[in-house]
mmCIF file of C-alpha atoms and ligand atoms in Angstrom:
data_model
loop_
_atom_site.group_PDB
_atom_site.id
_atom_site.type_symbol
_atom_site.label_atom_id
_atom_site.label_comp_id
_atom_site.label_asym_id
_atom_site.label_seq_id
_atom_site.Cartn_x
_atom_site.Cartn_y
_atom_site.Cartn_z
ATOM 1 C CA MET A 1 0.017 0.016 -0.003
ATOM 2 C CA LYS A 2 2.765 2.366 1.026
ATOM 3 C CA LEU A 3 4.722 1.523 -2.087
ATOM 4 C CA LEU A 4 1.647 2.158 -4.226
ATOM 5 C CA VAL A 5 1.284 5.661 -2.675
ATOM 6 C CA ILE A 6 4.934 6.438 -3.345
ATOM 7 C CA LEU A 7 4.710 5.228 -6.930
ATOM 8 C CA LEU A 8 1.550 7.256 -7.436
ATOM 9 C CA LEU A 9 3.182 10.476 -6.015
ATOM 10 C CA ALA A 10 6.197 9.869 -8.266
ATOM 11 C CA PHE A 11 4.006 9.460 -11.340
ATOM 12 C CA CYS A 12 2.099 12.694 -10.524
ATOM 13 C CA ALA A 13 5.387 14.545 -10.131
ATOM 14 C CA ILE A 14 6.550 13.295 -13.519
ATOM 15 C CA THR A 15 3.352 14.174 -15.340
ATOM 16 C CA HIS A 16 3.063 17.631 -13.627
ATOM 17 C CA GLY A 17 -0.575 16.931 -12.981
ATOM 18 C CA CYS A 18 -1.224 16.744 -16.722
ATOM 19 C CA PRO A 19 -4.491 15.385 -18.160
ATOM 20 C CA THR A 20 -4.456 12.119 -19.981
ATOM 21 C CA ILE A 21 -3.300 12.770 -23.504
ATOM 22 C CA LEU A 22 -4.346 10.172 -26.071
ATOM 23 C CA SER A 23 -1.525 9.602 -28.560
ATOM 24 C CA LYS A 24 -2.191 9.799 -32.257
ATOM 25 C CA SER A 25 -2.009 6.023 -32.578
ATOM 26 C CA ALA A 26 -4.624 5.705 -29.770
ATOM 27 C CA TRP A 27 -7.141 7.727 -31.746
ATOM 28 C CA GLY A 28 -6.228 6.195 -35.072
ATOM 29 C CA GLY A 29 -4.473 9.221 -36.596
ATOM 30 C CA LYS A 30 -2.099 8.992 -39.485
ATOM 31 C CA ALA A 31 1.588 9.583 -39.098
ATOM 32 C CA ALA A 32 2.812 13.033 -40.374
ATOM 33 C CA LYS A 33 4.045 13.180 -43.914
ATOM 34 C CA CYS A 34 6.799 15.532 -42.958
ATOM 35 C CA SER A 35 8.854 16.427 -39.940
ATOM 36 C CA SER A 36 7.575 19.859 -38.948
ATOM 37 C CA ASN A 37 9.826 22.431 -37.398
ATOM 38 C CA ARG A 38 10.432 22.222 -33.658
ATOM 39 C CA LEU A 39 8.615 24.717 -31.451
ATOM 40 C CA PRO A 40 10.872 26.874 -29.341
ATOM 41 C CA ARG A 41 10.288 26.479 -25.635
ATOM 42 C CA PRO A 42 8.446 28.069 -24.004
ATOM 43 C CA VAL A 43 5.896 29.607 -26.330
ATOM 44 C CA LYS A 44 4.131 32.801 -25.420
ATOM 45 C CA PHE A 45 0.766 32.232 -26.985
ATOM 46 C CA VAL A 46 -2.051 29.639 -26.706
ATOM 47 C CA ILE A 47 -4.542 29.917 -29.608
ATOM 48 C CA ILE A 48 -8.030 28.406 -29.120
ATOM 49 C CA HIS A 49 -9.944 26.859 -32.100
ATOM 50 C CA HIS A 50 -12.967 24.722 -32.648
ATOM 51 C CA THR A 51 -12.994 22.022 -35.344
ATOM 52 C CA ALA A 52 -16.327 23.407 -36.670
ATOM 53 C CA GLY A 53 -17.518 19.819 -37.145
ATOM 54 C CA GLU A 54 -19.713 17.411 -35.159
ATOM 55 C CA PHE A 55 -19.857 17.247 -31.326
ATOM 56 C CA CYS A 56 -18.545 14.207 -29.508
ATOM 57 C CA SER A 57 -18.781 12.874 -25.989
ATOM 58 C CA SER A 58 -17.055 9.515 -25.996
ATOM 59 C CA GLN A 59 -13.537 8.332 -26.848
ATOM 60 C CA SER A 60 -14.748 6.493 -29.978
ATOM 61 C CA THR A 61 -16.771 9.436 -31.366
ATOM 62 C CA CYS A 62 -14.068 12.063 -30.470
ATOM 63 C CA SER A 63 -11.417 9.823 -32.082
ATOM 64 C CA ALA A 64 -13.534 9.704 -35.234
ATOM 65 C CA GLN A 65 -13.835 13.523 -35.230
ATOM 66 C CA ALA A 66 -10.036 13.909 -34.771
ATOM 67 C CA ARG A 67 -9.541 11.624 -37.749
ATOM 68 C CA ILE A 68 -11.960 13.752 -39.859
ATOM 69 C CA ALA A 69 -10.138 16.922 -38.835
ATOM 70 C CA GLN A 70 -6.740 15.348 -39.770
ATOM 71 C CA LYS A 71 -8.074 14.127 -43.128
ATOM 72 C CA HIS A 72 -9.500 17.635 -43.830
ATOM 73 C CA HIS A 73 -6.120 19.286 -43.043
ATOM 74 C CA MET A 74 -4.072 16.780 -44.962
ATOM 75 C CA ASP A 75 -6.316 16.208 -48.006
ATOM 76 C CA ASN A 76 -8.127 19.549 -48.476
ATOM 77 C CA GLN A 77 -5.630 22.045 -46.939
ATOM 78 C CA GLY A 78 -2.572 20.128 -48.208
ATOM 79 C CA TRP A 79 -0.793 20.221 -44.854
ATOM 80 C CA CYS A 80 1.483 17.388 -43.972
ATOM 81 C CA ASP A 81 -0.320 16.645 -40.686
ATOM 82 C CA ILE A 82 -3.265 17.700 -38.565
ATOM 83 C CA GLY A 83 -2.689 21.481 -38.006
ATOM 84 C CA TYR A 84 -3.557 21.503 -34.262
ATOM 85 C CA ASN A 85 -1.136 20.707 -31.452
ATOM 86 C CA PHE A 86 -3.921 19.201 -29.393
ATOM 87 C CA LEU A 87 -7.685 18.618 -29.556
ATOM 88 C CA VAL A 88 -10.045 18.496 -26.643
ATOM 89 C CA GLY A 89 -13.220 16.352 -26.642
ATOM 90 C CA GLU A 90 -16.409 16.758 -24.663
ATOM 91 C CA ASP A 91 -15.501 13.423 -23.153
ATOM 92 C CA GLY A 92 -12.952 15.414 -21.155
ATOM 93 C CA GLN A 93 -9.956 13.865 -22.869
ATOM 94 C CA VAL A 94 -7.105 15.468 -24.787
ATOM 95 C CA TYR A 95 -6.181 14.138 -28.210
ATOM 96 C CA GLU A 96 -2.552 14.623 -29.405
ATOM 97 C CA GLY A 97 -2.082 16.381 -32.706
ATOM 98 C CA ARG A 98 1.420 17.782 -33.393
ATOM 99 C CA GLY A 99 2.039 17.748 -29.606
ATOM 100 C CA TRP A 100 4.256 20.047 -27.556
ATOM 101 C CA ALA A 101 7.316 19.840 -29.765
ATOM 102 C CA ASN A 102 6.143 20.575 -33.360
ATOM 103 C CA VAL A 103 4.997 23.778 -34.959
ATOM 104 C CA GLY A 104 1.296 23.786 -35.855
ATOM 105 C CA VAL A 105 -0.428 25.709 -38.675
ATOM 106 C CA HIS A 106 -2.250 28.986 -38.180
ATOM 107 C CA ALA A 107 -1.929 32.396 -39.651
ATOM 108 C CA PRO A 108 1.659 33.648 -39.587
ATOM 109 C CA PRO A 109 3.354 35.023 -37.542
ATOM 110 C CA TYR A 110 1.828 32.858 -34.801
ATOM 111 C CA ASN A 111 2.875 29.446 -36.216
ATOM 112 C CA SER A 112 6.095 29.187 -34.422
ATOM 113 C CA ILE A 113 5.206 31.015 -31.238
ATOM 114 C CA SER A 114 2.084 29.284 -30.125
ATOM 115 C CA ILE A 115 0.357 26.090 -29.062
ATOM 116 C CA ARG A 116 -2.855 25.514 -30.911
ATOM 117 C CA ILE A 117 -5.682 23.782 -29.000
ATOM 118 C CA SER A 118 -8.920 22.884 -30.789
ATOM 119 C CA PHE A 119 -12.249 21.989 -29.108
ATOM 120 C CA ILE A 120 -13.946 19.203 -31.082
ATOM 121 C CA GLY A 121 -17.353 20.477 -32.301
ATOM 122 C CA THR A 122 -19.010 23.726 -33.429
ATOM 123 C CA PHE A 123 -19.390 26.254 -30.561
ATOM 124 C CA THR A 124 -21.239 28.995 -32.280
ATOM 125 C CA ASN A 125 -24.539 28.447 -30.499
ATOM 126 C CA ARG A 126 -23.511 26.162 -27.683
ATOM 127 C CA ALA A 127 -20.698 26.186 -25.093
ATOM 128 C CA PRO A 128 -18.373 23.207 -24.655
ATOM 129 C CA SER A 129 -18.990 20.877 -21.693
ATOM 130 C CA ALA A 130 -17.333 21.711 -18.371
ATOM 131 C CA SER A 131 -15.143 18.614 -18.813
ATOM 132 C CA ALA A 132 -13.847 19.833 -22.128
ATOM 133 C CA LEU A 133 -13.084 23.286 -20.638
ATOM 134 C CA ASN A 134 -11.433 21.720 -17.610
ATOM 135 C CA ALA A 135 -9.294 19.470 -19.896
ATOM 136 C CA ALA A 136 -8.098 22.496 -21.887
ATOM 137 C CA GLN A 137 -7.162 24.465 -18.830
ATOM 138 C CA SER A 138 -5.472 21.492 -17.290
ATOM 139 C CA LEU A 139 -3.503 20.948 -20.500
ATOM 140 C CA ILE A 140 -2.372 24.599 -20.464
ATOM 141 C CA ARG A 141 -1.260 24.280 -16.788
ATOM 142 C CA CYS A 142 0.599 21.091 -17.784
ATOM 143 C CA GLY A 143 2.339 22.960 -20.582
ATOM 144 C CA VAL A 144 3.395 25.716 -18.233
ATOM 145 C CA SER A 145 4.762 23.289 -15.626
ATOM 146 C CA GLY A 146 6.498 21.257 -18.321
ATOM 147 C CA GLY A 147 8.258 24.347 -19.727
ATOM 148 C CA TYR A 148 6.458 24.289 -23.038
ATOM 149 C CA ILE A 149 4.291 27.377 -22.376
ATOM 150 C CA SER A 150 5.526 30.593 -20.773
ATOM 151 C CA SER A 151 4.162 31.283 -17.285
ATOM 152 C CA SER A 152 3.187 34.704 -18.621
ATOM 153 C CA TYR A 153 1.372 33.179 -21.626
ATOM 154 C CA ILE A 154 -1.396 34.920 -23.452
ATOM 155 C CA VAL A 155 -4.617 33.168 -24.682
ATOM 156 C CA LYS A 156 -6.193 34.290 -27.979
ATOM 157 C CA GLY A 157 -9.006 32.982 -30.111
ATOM 158 C CA HIS A 158 -8.261 32.041 -33.698
ATOM 159 C CA ARG A 159 -10.461 35.045 -34.742
ATOM 160 C CA ASN A 160 -7.969 37.406 -32.952
ATOM 161 C CA VAL A 161 -5.174 36.354 -35.348
ATOM 162 C CA GLY A 162 -7.094 35.582 -38.592
ATOM 163 C CA SER A 163 -10.320 36.351 -40.370
ATOM 164 C CA THR A 164 -12.517 33.560 -39.159
ATOM 165 C CA GLU A 165 -15.382 33.144 -36.715
ATOM 166 C CA CYS A 166 -13.379 30.331 -35.091
ATOM 167 C CA PRO A 167 -13.597 29.309 -32.180
ATOM 168 C CA GLY A 168 -17.364 30.046 -32.366
ATOM 169 C CA ALA A 169 -19.127 32.855 -30.521
ATOM 170 C CA LYS A 170 -20.085 30.820 -27.419
ATOM 171 C CA LEU A 171 -16.622 29.393 -26.823
ATOM 172 C CA TYR A 172 -15.034 32.790 -27.590
ATOM 173 C CA ALA A 173 -17.233 34.435 -24.938
ATOM 174 C CA ILE A 174 -15.890 31.900 -22.358
ATOM 175 C CA ILE A 175 -12.182 32.165 -23.227
ATOM 176 C CA LYS A 176 -12.469 36.007 -23.146
ATOM 177 C CA LYS A 177 -13.084 35.659 -19.380
ATOM 178 C CA TRP A 178 -9.915 33.578 -18.803
ATOM 179 C CA SER A 179 -7.368 35.538 -16.833
ATOM 180 C CA ASN A 180 -4.637 35.166 -19.453
ATOM 181 C CA PHE A 181 -6.856 36.167 -22.369
ATOM 182 C CA LYS A 182 -5.730 39.203 -24.439
ATOM 183 C CA ALA A 183 -7.375 40.045 -27.859
HETATM 184 ZN ZN1 ZN B 1 -9.462 27.995 -35.926
#
């Protein structure tokens, strides 16, 4: 019992209290067709998106939506991988895209100075579930404690850096209230 507690504490210390992050292979994602540039550490900006697709609330449906987003980015946008660094599902889980280390795709000049997190679904008329919002904030805290995101980071919506309605009016209204938000 004592050993179990020690192991558990050690595990928590290693993971910096990070949420569970499902690897690309766990959600059935394709391997990148290129090696993208490495993100410098720590990045100053966190950019919030929505996938503008279907909602999901289980690992199987969120995995399917992540695969659809990747297919769209690779086949229609012509990118060599899913553009997002991470996706967040309304099942409360985080799905790995390009991860902490690789540069994602947005509007320049933010590509190489930000982590891109996308909520799976369309949040124009509906807010994401509390579990999705908690997962995103936990992921950001994890990034700060892991040295990937600056402790003085700034959160922006995709619409603040490009001409798009992304991440949807309802989700945008929520992130605007986050303490690190700056339009
Ligand atoms: Zn976006």
